[in-house]
Amino acid sequence: MDKTYYDPADLKKFGKISDWNAELGDKFFDYYGKVFEEGSLSAREKSLIALAVSHTVQCPYCIDAYTGDGLKRGITKEEMMEAVHVAAAIRGGATLVHSVQMMNKYDKLSM
Amino acid sequence: MLKSLHAKHSDLSKTEKQLEILSNGIFKDGSLPTFADKIKAVNAFPLQPKKIEILQLNVGYMCNQVCAHCHVDAGPDRKEIMTVETMQQCLDVIKNTGVHTLDLTGGAPEMNPNFRWFVEQASLLGVQDFIVRSNLTIILANKKYHDLPEFFAKHNVHVISSLPFYKKEKTDKQRGDGVFDQSIKALQMLNKVGYGKAGSNLKLDLVYNPSGAFLPTDQKALEHDFKKALKEDFDIVFHSLFAITNLPISRFLDYLIASDNYDDYMYALVEAFNPSAVANVMCTNTISVSWDGWLYDCDFNQMLGLKVATKERHISQYNEENLSKRNIIISQHCYGCTAGAGSSCQGAVV
Ligand code: SF4
Ligand code: SF4
C-alpha cells in the first residue's frame, strides 16, 4: 500500500472531525457555512478568495475543494490562476517587505 | 473529430454494459447506497408518476454535432429516425389524452426529414407548450436550415437550446470546435425574429450543463452570469437558463471512466441527494417515446433500453390509465435527477 501523508479520500471525511468533539466541530461547520454564504461579498468572490488562501496555507484538500467549487460556479481557469498570483504576490511581498527589517538591522549593526 | 460510441463499436454503446457498471463497482461493495435504498428511506419507493402531462419524442439520434457528454450518443453516423407512421401515432395520443406539453428532442430533431411536417401538424393540436430542443448550430449547418428561426416563430415553437458556457473555450471543448461562434450567430438569428425578448411570447431558453465531472451550481446565479455576459458581449437576450446535471450514462459515463472520475462523481451525486427533489423528477409527469415508438420513463431510461413497466409498451398501444399506475424503473443514474436542486429537462426542480 502507498504510504503518503495526504489521501484525497480524506477530504470526504472532513465532517467526521465532529465525531470526536461534536460541540466544537458543529460550531466550526456552522461558522464555516455562514462565512461562505452570499453576503457583502458574493459567494463567487469568496470562492476565489478561498482558492487563493488555500494556496498560501498550502492545503491540498482545500485546493481540490475550491478548484471544484470554482468550476461549478463557472469561474474560469484564467480567474483562478490570477487569484493564485494574488496569493503569490502577497506571499512574495510579505517575504520581501521583511527585508526592510533586515536592512535596518544590518545598517544598525554596521559601522 | 469525436466519434459516437456506436461508431467506435465501444463496449459502452451496449446498454447492458452501462447497466452493469451502474449496478456494480462502488455500489456492489456497499460503499454507497443504491438509489432504491435511498428513496426507500424517504418513503418514495416505488417511484410512481403523478399525472402524464408531457410527451417527449426523440425523433432520431442523428446529429450534426458529436458532443463529448452526449447521453444519446448522437452523431452524424446515427441513422435512427422516427417515421411518419410513428409520428402520426404520437399525434393521435396527444389528441386523445391530457398531455399538454410536447417536447421534441434528438439528436438534432430538425434533421428528421419529416420534422417540418410534424411541427405543422402538432401546432394545429393546440398544446400549451410545444418545445423543440435545438442545438443551435443546425440552423447554420446547411442552407436548407437557415430559415428555421422564421419557421419556429410561425408555429409558435418554444425553443430550448443548449449552450454549455458563455465563453468559447469551454463550449468548444464540450461540443466541438467552432460550435460557440455558430451558436452565437444562431442565437442572434433567433433574437432577430423576436425570440427571447422580454415580454415576447416566442420563448427562448438556454440549457447549461457542466463541462466536466462536477455538478452545476445555483441555477439563478448562473442565469444571471449568462444573461450579463451574452448581452454585453454579443447583444443576445433569452428568457430562462436551465441548469442540468450530467447523468452518468453513455458518452458522459465513458468520459468519467476514462478520466478516472467515475467513483468521485457518483460519490458527489449521492452526497448531494436531495429528498425534496424526488417528488418532482421528470419521469413523474413525462413519457419518453423513442424513434421507433417504444415508451420509456424518461430519455435516460430510453438510452439504457429500460422500457416502461406496463403491458403496453409501444405508442401504438398507449394506455394512459395503465401508464399512470406503473412503477418507474430506476437505477443509480437517477441520482443525477435528485442531486442538489434536482435536474430535469427544465432544469432545477426545487
Ligand atoms: S447536440 Fe445534443 S444530441 Fe447532438 S451530440 Fe450534442 S448533446 Fe448530443
Ligand atoms: S433518470 Fe429517469 S427514471 Fe431516473 S429519476 Fe431521472 S427521470 Fe426518473
Short mmCIF file of N, CA and C in Angstrom, two decimals, chain B residues 235-314:
data_model
loop_
_atom_site.label_atom_id
_atom_site.label_comp_id
_atom_site.label_asym_id
_atom_site.label_seq_id
_atom_site.Cartn_x
_atom_site.Cartn_y
_atom_site.Cartn_z
N ASP B 235 -24.86 41.08 -27.46
CA ASP B 235 -26.19 41.66 -27.54
C ASP B 235 -27.29 40.60 -27.69
N ILE B 236 -27.10 39.47 -26.99
CA ILE B 236 -28.08 38.38 -27.07
C ILE B 236 -28.95 38.38 -25.81
N VAL B 237 -30.26 38.15 -26.02
CA VAL B 237 -31.17 38.03 -24.87
C VAL B 237 -31.88 36.67 -24.94
N PHE B 238 -32.26 36.19 -23.77
CA PHE B 238 -33.05 34.94 -23.72
C PHE B 238 -33.89 34.98 -22.45
N HIS B 239 -34.81 34.03 -22.33
CA HIS B 239 -35.71 34.06 -21.16
C HIS B 239 -35.09 33.41 -19.92
N SER B 240 -35.00 32.08 -19.92
CA SER B 240 -34.51 31.42 -18.70
C SER B 240 -33.34 30.51 -19.00
N LEU B 241 -32.57 30.24 -17.96
CA LEU B 241 -31.48 29.27 -18.09
C LEU B 241 -31.83 28.06 -17.23
N PHE B 242 -31.73 26.89 -17.82
CA PHE B 242 -31.96 25.66 -17.06
C PHE B 242 -30.62 24.99 -16.80
N ALA B 243 -30.32 24.75 -15.53
CA ALA B 243 -29.07 24.06 -15.20
C ALA B 243 -29.35 22.57 -15.07
N ILE B 244 -28.65 21.79 -15.84
CA ILE B 244 -28.90 20.34 -15.89
C ILE B 244 -27.66 19.58 -15.43
N THR B 245 -27.87 18.54 -14.64
CA THR B 245 -26.76 17.69 -14.19
C THR B 245 -26.49 16.63 -15.26
N ASN B 246 -25.23 16.38 -15.56
CA ASN B 246 -24.91 15.30 -16.50
C ASN B 246 -25.14 13.96 -15.82
N LEU B 247 -25.92 13.10 -16.46
CA LEU B 247 -26.17 11.78 -15.88
C LEU B 247 -25.10 10.78 -16.33
N PRO B 248 -24.71 9.91 -15.42
CA PRO B 248 -23.60 9.00 -15.73
C PRO B 248 -24.00 7.87 -16.65
N ILE B 249 -24.35 8.20 -17.88
CA ILE B 249 -24.65 7.16 -18.87
C ILE B 249 -23.96 7.54 -20.19
N SER B 250 -23.89 6.58 -21.08
CA SER B 250 -23.39 6.77 -22.43
C SER B 250 -22.07 7.53 -22.51
N ARG B 251 -21.97 8.58 -23.35
CA ARG B 251 -20.65 9.20 -23.56
C ARG B 251 -20.14 9.90 -22.30
N PHE B 252 -21.05 10.40 -21.46
CA PHE B 252 -20.57 11.03 -20.23
C PHE B 252 -19.99 9.96 -19.29
N LEU B 253 -20.61 8.81 -19.26
CA LEU B 253 -20.08 7.70 -18.47
C LEU B 253 -18.70 7.28 -19.00
N ASP B 254 -18.60 7.23 -20.31
CA ASP B 254 -17.32 6.88 -20.94
C ASP B 254 -16.24 7.87 -20.52
N TYR B 255 -16.60 9.16 -20.54
CA TYR B 255 -15.65 10.20 -20.13
C TYR B 255 -15.27 10.02 -18.65
N LEU B 256 -16.28 9.78 -17.80
CA LEU B 256 -16.00 9.64 -16.37
C LEU B 256 -15.02 8.50 -16.11
N ILE B 257 -15.24 7.39 -16.81
CA ILE B 257 -14.36 6.24 -16.59
C ILE B 257 -12.96 6.52 -17.14
N ALA B 258 -12.91 7.06 -18.37
CA ALA B 258 -11.61 7.30 -18.99
C ALA B 258 -10.78 8.33 -18.20
N SER B 259 -11.45 9.28 -17.56
CA SER B 259 -10.71 10.31 -16.84
C SER B 259 -10.55 9.96 -15.35
N ASP B 260 -10.92 8.73 -14.98
CA ASP B 260 -10.81 8.27 -13.62
C ASP B 260 -11.61 9.14 -12.64
N ASN B 261 -12.76 9.58 -13.08
CA ASN B 261 -13.61 10.43 -12.23
C ASN B 261 -14.89 9.72 -11.79
N TYR B 262 -15.11 8.50 -12.27
CA TYR B 262 -16.41 7.86 -12.06
C TYR B 262 -16.78 7.74 -10.58
N ASP B 263 -15.89 7.14 -9.78
CA ASP B 263 -16.22 6.93 -8.36
C ASP B 263 -16.50 8.25 -7.65
N ASP B 264 -15.63 9.23 -7.88
CA ASP B 264 -15.80 10.53 -7.20
C ASP B 264 -17.10 11.20 -7.64
N TYR B 265 -17.44 11.07 -8.92
CA TYR B 265 -18.67 11.71 -9.42
C TYR B 265 -19.90 11.05 -8.78
N MET B 266 -19.88 9.71 -8.72
CA MET B 266 -21.03 9.03 -8.11
C MET B 266 -21.12 9.41 -6.63
N TYR B 267 -19.97 9.49 -6.01
CA TYR B 267 -19.95 9.90 -4.59
C TYR B 267 -20.59 11.29 -4.44
N ALA B 268 -20.17 12.21 -5.33
CA ALA B 268 -20.70 13.58 -5.25
C ALA B 268 -22.21 13.59 -5.48
N LEU B 269 -22.69 12.77 -6.43
CA LEU B 269 -24.13 12.71 -6.69
C LEU B 269 -24.89 12.20 -5.46
N VAL B 270 -24.36 11.12 -4.88
CA VAL B 270 -25.04 10.53 -3.73
C VAL B 270 -25.03 11.50 -2.55
N GLU B 271 -23.89 12.15 -2.36
CA GLU B 271 -23.77 13.08 -1.24
C GLU B 271 -24.73 14.26 -1.40
N ALA B 272 -25.00 14.63 -2.68
CA ALA B 272 -25.87 15.79 -2.93
C ALA B 272 -27.35 15.39 -3.01
N PHE B 273 -27.65 14.10 -2.72
CA PHE B 273 -29.04 13.64 -2.81
C PHE B 273 -29.97 14.56 -2.02
N ASN B 274 -31.02 15.01 -2.69
CA ASN B 274 -31.95 15.93 -2.04
C ASN B 274 -33.34 15.30 -2.04
N PRO B 275 -33.80 14.85 -0.86
CA PRO B 275 -35.09 14.14 -0.82
C PRO B 275 -36.24 14.96 -1.42
N SER B 276 -36.17 16.29 -1.30
CA SER B 276 -37.31 17.07 -1.82
C SER B 276 -37.32 17.15 -3.34
N ALA B 277 -36.23 16.71 -3.99
CA ALA B 277 -36.24 16.69 -5.46
C ALA B 277 -36.98 15.46 -5.99
N VAL B 278 -37.09 14.43 -5.14
CA VAL B 278 -37.62 13.15 -5.62
C VAL B 278 -39.04 13.29 -6.19
N ALA B 279 -39.88 14.05 -5.49
CA ALA B 279 -41.28 14.16 -5.93
C ALA B 279 -41.42 14.83 -7.29
N ASN B 280 -40.40 15.56 -7.71
CA ASN B 280 -40.53 16.32 -8.97
C ASN B 280 -39.63 15.85 -10.09
N VAL B 281 -39.04 14.67 -9.95
CA VAL B 281 -38.22 14.19 -11.07
C VAL B 281 -39.11 14.07 -12.31
N MET B 282 -38.51 14.24 -13.48
CA MET B 282 -39.37 14.42 -14.65
C MET B 282 -40.16 13.18 -15.07
N CYS B 283 -39.68 12.00 -14.64
CA CYS B 283 -40.46 10.81 -15.00
C CYS B 283 -41.82 10.79 -14.32
N THR B 284 -42.05 11.67 -13.34
CA THR B 284 -43.34 11.67 -12.66
C THR B 284 -44.43 12.35 -13.49
N ASN B 285 -44.04 13.08 -14.55
CA ASN B 285 -45.10 13.65 -15.40
C ASN B 285 -44.80 13.55 -16.90
N THR B 286 -43.79 12.73 -17.24
CA THR B 286 -43.38 12.66 -18.64
C THR B 286 -43.38 11.21 -19.14
N ILE B 287 -43.67 11.05 -20.41
CA ILE B 287 -43.42 9.77 -21.08
C ILE B 287 -42.49 10.07 -22.25
N SER B 288 -41.46 9.27 -22.38
CA SER B 288 -40.50 9.48 -23.46
C SER B 288 -40.75 8.42 -24.54
N VAL B 289 -40.83 8.88 -25.78
CA VAL B 289 -41.08 7.96 -26.91
C VAL B 289 -39.82 7.92 -27.77
N SER B 290 -39.35 6.73 -28.08
CA SER B 290 -38.14 6.63 -28.89
C SER B 290 -38.48 6.73 -30.37
N TRP B 291 -37.46 6.85 -31.20
CA TRP B 291 -37.65 6.99 -32.64
C TRP B 291 -38.48 5.86 -33.23
N ASP B 292 -38.39 4.66 -32.60
CA ASP B 292 -39.16 3.54 -33.13
C ASP B 292 -40.44 3.27 -32.33
N GLY B 293 -40.84 4.29 -31.53
CA GLY B 293 -42.17 4.23 -30.93
C GLY B 293 -42.29 3.55 -29.59
N TRP B 294 -41.17 3.09 -29.01
CA TRP B 294 -41.26 2.45 -27.69
C TRP B 294 -41.39 3.51 -26.61
N LEU B 295 -42.00 3.12 -25.51
CA LEU B 295 -42.25 4.06 -24.42
C LEU B 295 -41.27 3.84 -23.26
N TYR B 296 -40.81 4.95 -22.72
CA TYR B 296 -39.84 4.91 -21.61
C TYR B 296 -40.24 5.93 -20.54
N ASP B 297 -39.71 5.72 -19.33
CA ASP B 297 -40.00 6.67 -18.24
C ASP B 297 -39.34 8.02 -18.50
N CYS B 298 -38.22 8.01 -19.19
CA CYS B 298 -37.51 9.26 -19.48
C CYS B 298 -36.49 8.98 -20.59
N ASP B 299 -35.90 10.04 -21.08
CA ASP B 299 -34.91 9.94 -22.15
C ASP B 299 -33.69 9.10 -21.71
N PHE B 300 -33.37 9.17 -20.42
CA PHE B 300 -32.20 8.43 -19.92
C PHE B 300 -32.50 6.92 -19.91
N ASN B 301 -33.69 6.58 -19.41
CA ASN B 301 -34.06 5.16 -19.43
C ASN B 301 -34.15 4.66 -20.87
N GLN B 302 -34.56 5.56 -21.78
CA GLN B 302 -34.59 5.19 -23.20
C GLN B 302 -33.19 4.78 -23.66
N MET B 303 -32.20 5.58 -23.29
CA MET B 303 -30.84 5.29 -23.74
C MET B 303 -30.25 4.05 -23.07
N LEU B 304 -30.85 3.68 -21.93
CA LEU B 304 -30.39 2.46 -21.24
C LEU B 304 -31.25 1.26 -21.63
N GLY B 305 -32.18 1.48 -22.56
CA GLY B 305 -33.02 0.37 -23.05
C GLY B 305 -34.02 -0.14 -22.02
N LEU B 306 -34.38 0.71 -21.04
CA LEU B 306 -35.31 0.28 -19.98
C LEU B 306 -36.73 0.75 -20.32
N LYS B 307 -37.49 -0.09 -20.99
CA LYS B 307 -38.85 0.30 -21.40
C LYS B 307 -39.77 0.37 -20.19
N VAL B 308 -40.91 1.10 -20.35
CA VAL B 308 -41.85 1.25 -19.23
C VAL B 308 -42.34 -0.12 -18.75
N ALA B 309 -42.62 -0.17 -17.44
CA ALA B 309 -43.06 -1.43 -16.84
C ALA B 309 -44.58 -1.55 -16.92
N THR B 310 -45.12 -1.56 -18.13
CA THR B 310 -46.56 -1.82 -18.31
C THR B 310 -46.69 -2.86 -19.41
N LYS B 311 -47.90 -3.41 -19.50
CA LYS B 311 -48.14 -4.44 -20.53
C LYS B 311 -47.96 -3.80 -21.91
N GLU B 312 -48.52 -2.59 -22.06
CA GLU B 312 -48.44 -1.91 -23.35
C GLU B 312 -47.20 -1.03 -23.35
N ARG B 313 -46.28 -1.32 -24.27
CA ARG B 313 -45.00 -0.59 -24.22
C ARG B 313 -44.73 0.20 -25.48
N HIS B 314 -45.70 0.25 -26.38
CA HIS B 314 -45.47 0.94 -27.65
C HIS B 314 -46.51 2.04 -27.82
#
